[in-house]
CSV table of C-alpha atoms in Angstrom, one decimal:
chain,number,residue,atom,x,y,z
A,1,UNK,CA,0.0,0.0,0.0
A,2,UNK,CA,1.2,3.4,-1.0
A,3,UNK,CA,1.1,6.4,1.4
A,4,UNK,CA,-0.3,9.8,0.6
A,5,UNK,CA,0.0,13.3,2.6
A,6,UNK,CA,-2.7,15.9,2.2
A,7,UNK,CA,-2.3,19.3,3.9
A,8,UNK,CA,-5.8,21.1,4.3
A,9,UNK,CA,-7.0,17.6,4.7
A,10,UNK,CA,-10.4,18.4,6.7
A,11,UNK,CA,-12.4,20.3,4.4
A,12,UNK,CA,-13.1,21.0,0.7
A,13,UNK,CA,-10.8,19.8,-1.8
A,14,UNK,CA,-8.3,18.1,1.0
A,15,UNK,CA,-11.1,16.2,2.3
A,16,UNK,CA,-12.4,14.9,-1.2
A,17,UNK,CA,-8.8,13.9,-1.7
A,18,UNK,CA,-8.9,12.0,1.5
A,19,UNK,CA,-12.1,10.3,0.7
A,20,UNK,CA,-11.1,9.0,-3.1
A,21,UNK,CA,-7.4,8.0,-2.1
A,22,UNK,CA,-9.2,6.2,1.2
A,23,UNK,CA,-11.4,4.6,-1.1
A,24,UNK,CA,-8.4,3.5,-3.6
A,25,UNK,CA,-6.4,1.6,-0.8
A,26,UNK,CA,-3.7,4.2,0.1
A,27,UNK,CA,-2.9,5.0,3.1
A,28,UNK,CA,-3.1,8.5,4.9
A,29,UNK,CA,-1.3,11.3,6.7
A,30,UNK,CA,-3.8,14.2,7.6
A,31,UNK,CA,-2.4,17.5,7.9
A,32,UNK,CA,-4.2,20.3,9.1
A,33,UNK,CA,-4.4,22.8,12.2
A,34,UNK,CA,-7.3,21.7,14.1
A,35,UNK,CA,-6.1,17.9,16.0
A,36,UNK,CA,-10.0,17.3,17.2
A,37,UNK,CA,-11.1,17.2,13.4
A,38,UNK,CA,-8.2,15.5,12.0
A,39,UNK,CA,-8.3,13.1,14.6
A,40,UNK,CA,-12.2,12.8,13.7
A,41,UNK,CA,-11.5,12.2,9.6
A,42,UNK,CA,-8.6,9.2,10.3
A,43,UNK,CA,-11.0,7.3,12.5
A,44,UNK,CA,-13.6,7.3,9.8
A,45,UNK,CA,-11.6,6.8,6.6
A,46,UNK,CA,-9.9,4.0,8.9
A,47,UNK,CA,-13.0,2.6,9.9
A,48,UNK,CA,-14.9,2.7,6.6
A,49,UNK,CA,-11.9,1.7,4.4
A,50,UNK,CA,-9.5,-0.4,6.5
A,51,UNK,CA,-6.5,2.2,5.8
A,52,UNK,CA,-4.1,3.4,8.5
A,53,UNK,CA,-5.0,7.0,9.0
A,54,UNK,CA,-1.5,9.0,10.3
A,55,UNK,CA,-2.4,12.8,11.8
A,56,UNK,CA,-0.2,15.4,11.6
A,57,UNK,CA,-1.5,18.6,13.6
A,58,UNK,CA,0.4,21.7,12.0
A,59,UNK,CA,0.0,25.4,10.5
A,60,UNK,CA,1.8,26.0,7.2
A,61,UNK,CA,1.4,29.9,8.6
A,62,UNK,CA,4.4,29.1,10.5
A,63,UNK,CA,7.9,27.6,9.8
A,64,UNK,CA,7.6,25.3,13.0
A,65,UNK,CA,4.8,23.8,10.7
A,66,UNK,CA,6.2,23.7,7.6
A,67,UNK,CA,9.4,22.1,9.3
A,68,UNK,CA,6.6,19.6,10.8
A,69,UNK,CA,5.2,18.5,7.1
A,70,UNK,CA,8.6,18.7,5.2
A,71,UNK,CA,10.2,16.3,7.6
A,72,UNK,CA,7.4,13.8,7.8
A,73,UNK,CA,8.0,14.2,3.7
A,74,UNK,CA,11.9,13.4,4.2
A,75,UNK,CA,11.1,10.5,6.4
A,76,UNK,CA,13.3,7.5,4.0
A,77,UNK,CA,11.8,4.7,6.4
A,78,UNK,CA,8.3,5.2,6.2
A,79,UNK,CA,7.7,7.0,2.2
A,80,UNK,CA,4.8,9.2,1.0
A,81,UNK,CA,4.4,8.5,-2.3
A,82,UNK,CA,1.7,11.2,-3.1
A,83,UNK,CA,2.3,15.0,-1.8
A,84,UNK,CA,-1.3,17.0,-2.5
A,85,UNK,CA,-0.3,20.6,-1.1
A,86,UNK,CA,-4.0,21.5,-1.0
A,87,UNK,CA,-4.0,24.1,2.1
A,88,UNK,CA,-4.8,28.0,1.3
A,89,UNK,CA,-7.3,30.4,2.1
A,90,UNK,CA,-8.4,33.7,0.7
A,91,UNK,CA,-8.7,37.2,1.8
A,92,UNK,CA,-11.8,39.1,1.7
A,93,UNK,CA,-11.3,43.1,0.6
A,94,UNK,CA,-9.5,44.9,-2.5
A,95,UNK,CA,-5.6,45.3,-1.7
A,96,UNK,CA,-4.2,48.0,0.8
A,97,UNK,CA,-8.1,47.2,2.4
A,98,UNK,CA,-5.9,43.6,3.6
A,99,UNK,CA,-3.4,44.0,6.2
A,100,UNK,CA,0.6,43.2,5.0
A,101,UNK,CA,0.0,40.5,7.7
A,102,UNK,CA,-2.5,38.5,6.1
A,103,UNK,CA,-1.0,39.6,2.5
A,104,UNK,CA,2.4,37.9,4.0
A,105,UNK,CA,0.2,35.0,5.8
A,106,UNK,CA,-1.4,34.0,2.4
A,107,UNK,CA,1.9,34.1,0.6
A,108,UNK,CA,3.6,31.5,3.7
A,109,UNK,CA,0.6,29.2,2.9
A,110,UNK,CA,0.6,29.3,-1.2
A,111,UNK,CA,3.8,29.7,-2.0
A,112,UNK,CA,6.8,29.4,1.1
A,113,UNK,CA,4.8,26.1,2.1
A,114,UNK,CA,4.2,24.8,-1.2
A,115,UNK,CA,8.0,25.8,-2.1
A,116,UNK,CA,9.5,23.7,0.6
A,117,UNK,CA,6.9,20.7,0.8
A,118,UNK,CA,7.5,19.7,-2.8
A,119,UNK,CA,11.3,20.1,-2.3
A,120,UNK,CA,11.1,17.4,0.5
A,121,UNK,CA,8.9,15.2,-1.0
A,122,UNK,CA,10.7,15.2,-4.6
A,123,UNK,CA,13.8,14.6,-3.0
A,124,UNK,CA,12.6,11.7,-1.5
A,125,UNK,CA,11.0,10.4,-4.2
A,126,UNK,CA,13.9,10.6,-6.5
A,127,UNK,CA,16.2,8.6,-4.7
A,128,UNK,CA,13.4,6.5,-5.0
A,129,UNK,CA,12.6,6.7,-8.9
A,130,UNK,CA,8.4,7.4,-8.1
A,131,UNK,CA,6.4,9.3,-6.6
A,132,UNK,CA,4.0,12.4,-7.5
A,133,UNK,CA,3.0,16.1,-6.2
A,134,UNK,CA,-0.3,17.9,-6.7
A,135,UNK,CA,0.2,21.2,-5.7
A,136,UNK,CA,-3.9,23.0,-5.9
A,137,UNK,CA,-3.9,26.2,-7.4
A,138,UNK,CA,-6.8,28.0,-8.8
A,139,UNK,CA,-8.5,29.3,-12.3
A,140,UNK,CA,-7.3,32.9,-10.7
A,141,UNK,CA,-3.8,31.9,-11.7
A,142,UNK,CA,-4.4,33.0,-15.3
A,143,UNK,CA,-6.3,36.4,-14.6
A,144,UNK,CA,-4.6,39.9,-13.3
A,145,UNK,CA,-6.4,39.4,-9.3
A,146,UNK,CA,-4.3,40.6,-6.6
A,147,UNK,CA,-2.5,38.6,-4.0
A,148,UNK,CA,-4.4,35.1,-4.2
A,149,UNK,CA,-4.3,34.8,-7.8
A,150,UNK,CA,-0.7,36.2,-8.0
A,151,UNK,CA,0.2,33.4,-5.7
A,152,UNK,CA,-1.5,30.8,-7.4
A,153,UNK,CA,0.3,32.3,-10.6
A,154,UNK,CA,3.2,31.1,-9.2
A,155,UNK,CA,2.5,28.1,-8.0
A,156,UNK,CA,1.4,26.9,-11.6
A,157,UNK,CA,4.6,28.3,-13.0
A,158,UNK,CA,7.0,26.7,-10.3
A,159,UNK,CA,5.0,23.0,-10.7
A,160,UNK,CA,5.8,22.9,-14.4
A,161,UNK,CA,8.9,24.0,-14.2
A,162,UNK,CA,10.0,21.6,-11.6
A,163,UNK,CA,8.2,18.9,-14.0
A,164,UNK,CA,10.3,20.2,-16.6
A,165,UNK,CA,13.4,19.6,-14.4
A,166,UNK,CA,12.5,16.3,-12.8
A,167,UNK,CA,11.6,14.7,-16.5
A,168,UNK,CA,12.5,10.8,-16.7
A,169,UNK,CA,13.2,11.0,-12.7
A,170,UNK,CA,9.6,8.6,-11.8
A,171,UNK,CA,8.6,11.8,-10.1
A,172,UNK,CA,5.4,13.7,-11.5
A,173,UNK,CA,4.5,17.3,-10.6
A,174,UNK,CA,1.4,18.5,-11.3
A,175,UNK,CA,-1.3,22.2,-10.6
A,176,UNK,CA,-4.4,21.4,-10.5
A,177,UNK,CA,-6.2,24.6,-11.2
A,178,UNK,CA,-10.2,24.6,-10.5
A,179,UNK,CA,-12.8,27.0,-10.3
A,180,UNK,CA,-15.9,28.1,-8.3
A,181,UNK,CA,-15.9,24.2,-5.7
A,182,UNK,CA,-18.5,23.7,-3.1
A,183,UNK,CA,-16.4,23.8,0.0
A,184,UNK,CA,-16.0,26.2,2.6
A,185,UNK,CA,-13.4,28.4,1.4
A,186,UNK,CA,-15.5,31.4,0.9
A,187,UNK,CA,-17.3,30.9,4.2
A,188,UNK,CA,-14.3,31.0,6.2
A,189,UNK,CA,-12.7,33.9,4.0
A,190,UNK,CA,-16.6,35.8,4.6
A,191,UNK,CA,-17.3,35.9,1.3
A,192,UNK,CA,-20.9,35.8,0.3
A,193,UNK,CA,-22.0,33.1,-2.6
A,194,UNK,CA,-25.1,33.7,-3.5
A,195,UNK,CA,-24.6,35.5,-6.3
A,196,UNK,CA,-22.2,32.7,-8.2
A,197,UNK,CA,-24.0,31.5,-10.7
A,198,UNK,CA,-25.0,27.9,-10.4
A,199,UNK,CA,-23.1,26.5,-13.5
A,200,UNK,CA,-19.9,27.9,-12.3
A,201,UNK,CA,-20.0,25.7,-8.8
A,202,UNK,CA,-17.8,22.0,-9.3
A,203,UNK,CA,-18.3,18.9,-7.3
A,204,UNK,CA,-15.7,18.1,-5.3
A,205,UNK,CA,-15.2,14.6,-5.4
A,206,UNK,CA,-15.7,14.6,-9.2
A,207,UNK,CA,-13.2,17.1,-9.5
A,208,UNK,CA,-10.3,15.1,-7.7
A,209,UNK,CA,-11.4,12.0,-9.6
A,210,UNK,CA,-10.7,14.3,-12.9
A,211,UNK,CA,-7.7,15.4,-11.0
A,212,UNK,CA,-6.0,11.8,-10.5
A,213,UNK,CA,-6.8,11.1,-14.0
A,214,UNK,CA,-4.5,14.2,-15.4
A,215,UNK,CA,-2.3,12.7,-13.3
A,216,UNK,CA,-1.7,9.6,-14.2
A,217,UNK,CA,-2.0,10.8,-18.0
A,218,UNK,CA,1.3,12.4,-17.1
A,219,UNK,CA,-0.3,16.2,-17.3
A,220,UNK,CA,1.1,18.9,-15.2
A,221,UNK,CA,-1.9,21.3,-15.5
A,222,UNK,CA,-5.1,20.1,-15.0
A,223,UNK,CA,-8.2,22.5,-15.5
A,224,UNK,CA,-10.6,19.7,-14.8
A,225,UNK,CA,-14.1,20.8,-16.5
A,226,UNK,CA,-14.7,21.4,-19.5
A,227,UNK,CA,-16.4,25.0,-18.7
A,228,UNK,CA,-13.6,26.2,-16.9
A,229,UNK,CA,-11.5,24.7,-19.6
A,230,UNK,CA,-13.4,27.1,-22.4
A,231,UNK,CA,-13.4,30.2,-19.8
A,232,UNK,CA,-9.6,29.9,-20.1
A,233,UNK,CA,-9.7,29.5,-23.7
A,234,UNK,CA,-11.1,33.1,-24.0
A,235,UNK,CA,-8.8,34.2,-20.9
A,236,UNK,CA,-5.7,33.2,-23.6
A,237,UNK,CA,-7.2,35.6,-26.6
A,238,UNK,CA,-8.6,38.5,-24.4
A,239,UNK,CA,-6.5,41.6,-24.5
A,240,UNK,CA,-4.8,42.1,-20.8
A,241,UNK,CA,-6.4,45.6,-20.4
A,242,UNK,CA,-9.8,44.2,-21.3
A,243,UNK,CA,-9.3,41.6,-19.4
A,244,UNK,CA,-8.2,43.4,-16.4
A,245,UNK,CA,-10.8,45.4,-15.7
A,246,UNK,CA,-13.2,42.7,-15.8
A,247,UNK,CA,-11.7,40.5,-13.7
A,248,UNK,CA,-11.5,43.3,-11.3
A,249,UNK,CA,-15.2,44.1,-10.9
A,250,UNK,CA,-15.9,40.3,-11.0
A,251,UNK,CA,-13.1,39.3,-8.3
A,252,UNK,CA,-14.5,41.7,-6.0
A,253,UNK,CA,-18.2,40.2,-6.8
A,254,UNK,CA,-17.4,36.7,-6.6
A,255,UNK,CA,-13.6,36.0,-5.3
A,256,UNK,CA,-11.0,36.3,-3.1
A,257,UNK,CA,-8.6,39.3,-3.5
């Protein structure tokens, strides 16, 4: 059986992750801040699927965290074979309304903790000729929208470069980038939903299934739906001006900053 970690394993796209790679046979280690639910999640994905369920209590907000995860990752004796750096959150208010300390908070999360995760886990897995990294970025990578979608900008562009570099290694990097998911991202960031259209909302669970796929197809982008998949057809032709300014008005409507 093969292991995989999962930070921001308790809700959302972590926890879909959880359920489908429960379901598949592969055992778990559960990374979040909150011990009572992690401990909740690997007793039921234990109980329900006969997996061992390992829980890892930490806050990629801090580098006592981050050291946490990234040496659980180095750990030779006992391998993860799949890294899915799912944790983030976004920031409700247009920039200079956030404080530098979120601003800098978000940035530790997205990018610092993504950054040094996948170095420890591709290390390891190289030595060991397989493995693979999902690193969860966002549909906001590929519009002009602040902090969140300049950070998930760069997690895009760092996954397939390190893909690039790690070619014929065993070891496959891959951003998932998905849009509007039912989870409760926007409800902890205070953001409102109701007025997201209904055809923009994704299933979780169908989402990571579409997600494992692109995987194991060798991709290392995955816009998994085919109307997201259009959307950023038009995002490619649209002039950066245009494009701008409506992603402005509709970021503050709908998105994170």
């Amino acid at each position: 059986m093969t292991t995989a970690l999962i930070t921001g394993s308790t809700a959302g796209i972590g926890a879909a992750f959880a359920r489908r790679l429960a379901a598949d046979g592969h055992n778990l280690v559960l990374v979040a801040r909150t011990t009572e639910r992690l401990t909740e999640q690997a007793t039921e994905l234990h109980d329900r699927h006969g997996i061992e369920a390992e829980v890892l209590t930490a806050d990629l907000a801090t580098d006592a965290g981050i050291e946490a995860v990234a040496a659980r990752l180095g750990d030779r004796k006992d391998p993860v074979d799949l890294l899915v750096n799912n944790a983030g959150f976004g920031n409700k208010g247009r920039y200079l309304d956030v404080s530098m300390a979120d601003e800098l908070r978000m940035l530790k999360v997205h990018v610092e903790a993504v950054l040094r995760l996948t170095s420890a886990a591709t290390a390891a897995m190289r030595e060991r000729g397989r493995g693979g990294v999902v690193n969860v970025a966002s549909v906001a990578a590929f519009v002009p929208r602040g902090t969140y979608g300049a950070s998930k900008a760069w997690v895009v562009q760092f996954t397939q470069g390190a893909a690039r570099d790690l070619a014929g290694s065993g070891v496959r990097l891959m951003a998932l980038c998905p849009g509007f998911v039912r989870t409760e991202f926007h409800e902890r960031a205070g953001m409102g939903t109701d007025n997201i259209p209904n055809w923009m909302w994704l299933d979780a669970d169908k989402l990571v299934a579409a997600a494992l796929t692109d995987l194991a197809h060798g991709k290392t982008l995955s816009v998994p739906d085919p109307r997201y998949k259009a959307l950023m057809g038009l995002v490619k032709v649209a002039p950066r001006g245009l494009l701008g300014g409506i992603t402005s008005k509709t970021g503050r409507k709908y998105g994170p900053q």
